[in-house]
Each structure stands twice: as C-alpha cells, then as structure tokens.
C-alpha angles and dihedrals in degrees: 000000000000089000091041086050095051087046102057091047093068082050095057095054089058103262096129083156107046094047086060084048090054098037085054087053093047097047095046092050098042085048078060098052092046094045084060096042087249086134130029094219137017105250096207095045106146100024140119152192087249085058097053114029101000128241115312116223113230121250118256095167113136143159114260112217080252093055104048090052089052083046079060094053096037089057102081096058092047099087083218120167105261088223077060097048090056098041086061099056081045095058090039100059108034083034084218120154127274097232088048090058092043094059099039118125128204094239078072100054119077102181098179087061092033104234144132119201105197102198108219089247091082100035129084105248092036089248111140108238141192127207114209096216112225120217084269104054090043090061090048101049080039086059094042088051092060088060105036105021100114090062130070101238112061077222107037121178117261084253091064094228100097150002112301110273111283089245101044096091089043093050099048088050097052097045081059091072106034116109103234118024127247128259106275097353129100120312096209086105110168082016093124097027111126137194094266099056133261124329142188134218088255085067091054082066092053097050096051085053093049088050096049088060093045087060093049116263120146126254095244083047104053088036084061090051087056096046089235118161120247111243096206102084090198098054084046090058100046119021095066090157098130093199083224094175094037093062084041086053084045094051090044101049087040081057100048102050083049087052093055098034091060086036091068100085089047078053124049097169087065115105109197113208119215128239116234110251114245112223 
C-alpha cells in the first residue's frame, strides 16, 4: 500500500508516464530481492502498468519530407546551439539515438572510411553498433569537428570535462515548441514547431527510418541500421549475416534524398518528387 500510495501520487501531478517508469524500476528490483530471499513477497505482485499509469500509446510521430525542408528554414531563428544544429541532421540521418550521439567520442569516428562504431556501452541493448556515414552525415560530423575537435566528446559539456548532459538536446528542442518560455531558458518559444505537431529528437529516428523504407530498403535491413535486436530466436541463431553493404547502401540512399531535399531553396530549378504515402 505505501509503494501503491507514492505511486499514485506521481500520477496525480500529472506524470502518467513517469509513474509506469518508476513502477518498472520497482518491480524489476524487488524481482531481484526476492530472487535472493531478501524479501519474503513481491509487494507489487498483480499488478500492472494499466493499473498505475495507464497504457501508454506508442509514439507514431514522424517528419514529413515538407516538414524537414521548413526544419531547415525554422533553424535559424531558433537561437539553437550550432553544435545542436548539427546534432539534429546527424541524428537524422544515421537515426541513431540521441544519448548514443551525446556520449560519442572522436576515437569512434573514422570519417576517411566513413564509420561510426557506437561501443554498447552507450546503446540501448548493450550491442556494440556501427554506423556506415553517408555523404551527408559525414558533412555534418566534418562540420562538428571544426568546432569541438580539440575535445574528446564530439559534444563535450560546456565544462570541458565530459559529453554534454544526455537531456540537453531534448530540452533545447522542446523549449523550442512550448507556448511561454521558461524562466532563464531560450525565448524562441514556437521557433521548431512544425505543421505536424511537436516532435522530439527520438522522432527524428523514426523518420529516417520511414524514409529508408520509402526508398526501398528492406525491413531487416533497415531494422540492422537501427540495432535493433532480431525477435525470432531462431533467425538470431542462425542468420549472422550483418548486411553490412546493404545498410551501407540504406545510410547512403537516407543521405542523399536529405541532401537534395535541403538543396531545393539554393536551387530553384529542382523539382523534388513525393513519395506515396503507405497506409
């Protein structure tokens, strides 16, 4: 009852998220004291996130083609970091996440090659990935180089001593679309909103991947580029073919329609054509 009470009072403030965040965290550390006899129940035994916070509707938010070339347009009014500017074509375009690019570190980029080894010790599932750069994403870490290439972090923290903290992209951005500013932060407010709504740097992920599979890569393919972990345990024993040049191919074809899609105010005599949209 004392856990259930602390919970629901992260749900009455309004923090429907956060409380299934917490009750995840709770369950999985009491799983491990009763697994070592620490305690003699699970105290949260029955129930469930729909019981505490509610079910939490998965995200479908993504960048249109319009919308990425007003992005483009919007940025300069922004008063955005360039190191952030940057940060968000780079995600874009490797759909990478944003806490893997806050913590990378030069040693890991090899930009003559064009590669980016992420070590899993920065990804989510603790899988080491690399991340074939398109001519795109190559112009983009080549322009963050220039200004923080004498650190170790391509986004070092303004202290100099380590990466950038993991929410500062997030946060710039999103004070970017609120309607009033906060008290001592940005006063861009409505700067980055675009005609599809608010967006985080977590949908900019998803629409490289959309984007990816509306120039014809195929879903494994495009799953590889995004680390994430096949579900078919017996495919994952047994198919250990990486597609290594087919994710290249992915990561190249993802860059060159970004290219020409932010190409298309320097020339007016480009004509971009529009995807069909899949139901």
């Amino acid at each position: 009852a004392m856990l259930v009470d602390v919970l629901d009072s992260v749900v009455e403030r309004g923090a429907r998220v956060m409380a299934n965040h917490l009750f995840g965290d709770l369950r999985q550390f009491f799983n491990f004291a009763l697994a070592r006899e620490w305690v003699d129940a699970h105290p949260l035994a029955g129930l469930t996130k729909e019981k505490i916070g509610g079910r939490q509707k998965e995200r479908e938010r993504y960048l249109s083609e319009d919308e990425i070339i007003d992005l483009k347009r919007r940025l300069p009014a922004a008063n955005l970091l360039h190191t952030t500017e940057l940060a968000i074509w780079i995600m874009l375009s490797t759909c990478c996440r944003v806490g893997e690019l806050s913590q990378s570190r030069w040693e890991h980029l090899d930009l003559d090659q064009g590669s980016w080894f992420i070590p899993g010790s920065n990804t989510k599932n603790a899988k080491d990935h690399t991340i074939y750069l398109s001519g795109f994403a190559k112009a983009q870490f080549l322009a963050l180089k220039t200004l923080t290439g004498d650190s170790n972090w391509c986004l070092p923290a303004r202290d100099g001593l380590g990466h950038v903290c993991l929410k500062s992209i997030t946060k710039q951005i999103k004070d970017r679309m609120r309607d009033e500013p906060l008290s001592n932060r940005t006063k861009a407010t409505g700067a980055l909103l675009l005609s599809g709504g608010a967006w985080t740097p977590h949908d900019l992920r998803r629409t490289g991947a959309t984007m990816m599979g509306e120039l014809g890569v195929i879903g494994e393919v495009i799953e590889r580029c995004l680390n994430h972990v096949e579900q078919n345990k017996l495919k994952r024993i047994y198919q250990r073919h990486e597609l290594k040049a087919e994710q290249r191919d992915a990561w190249r074809r993802l860059g060159d329609r970004l290219a020409l899609l932010l190409a298309t105010e320097e020339q007016e005599n480009v004509i971009i054509g529009r995807f069909a949209k899949t139901a």
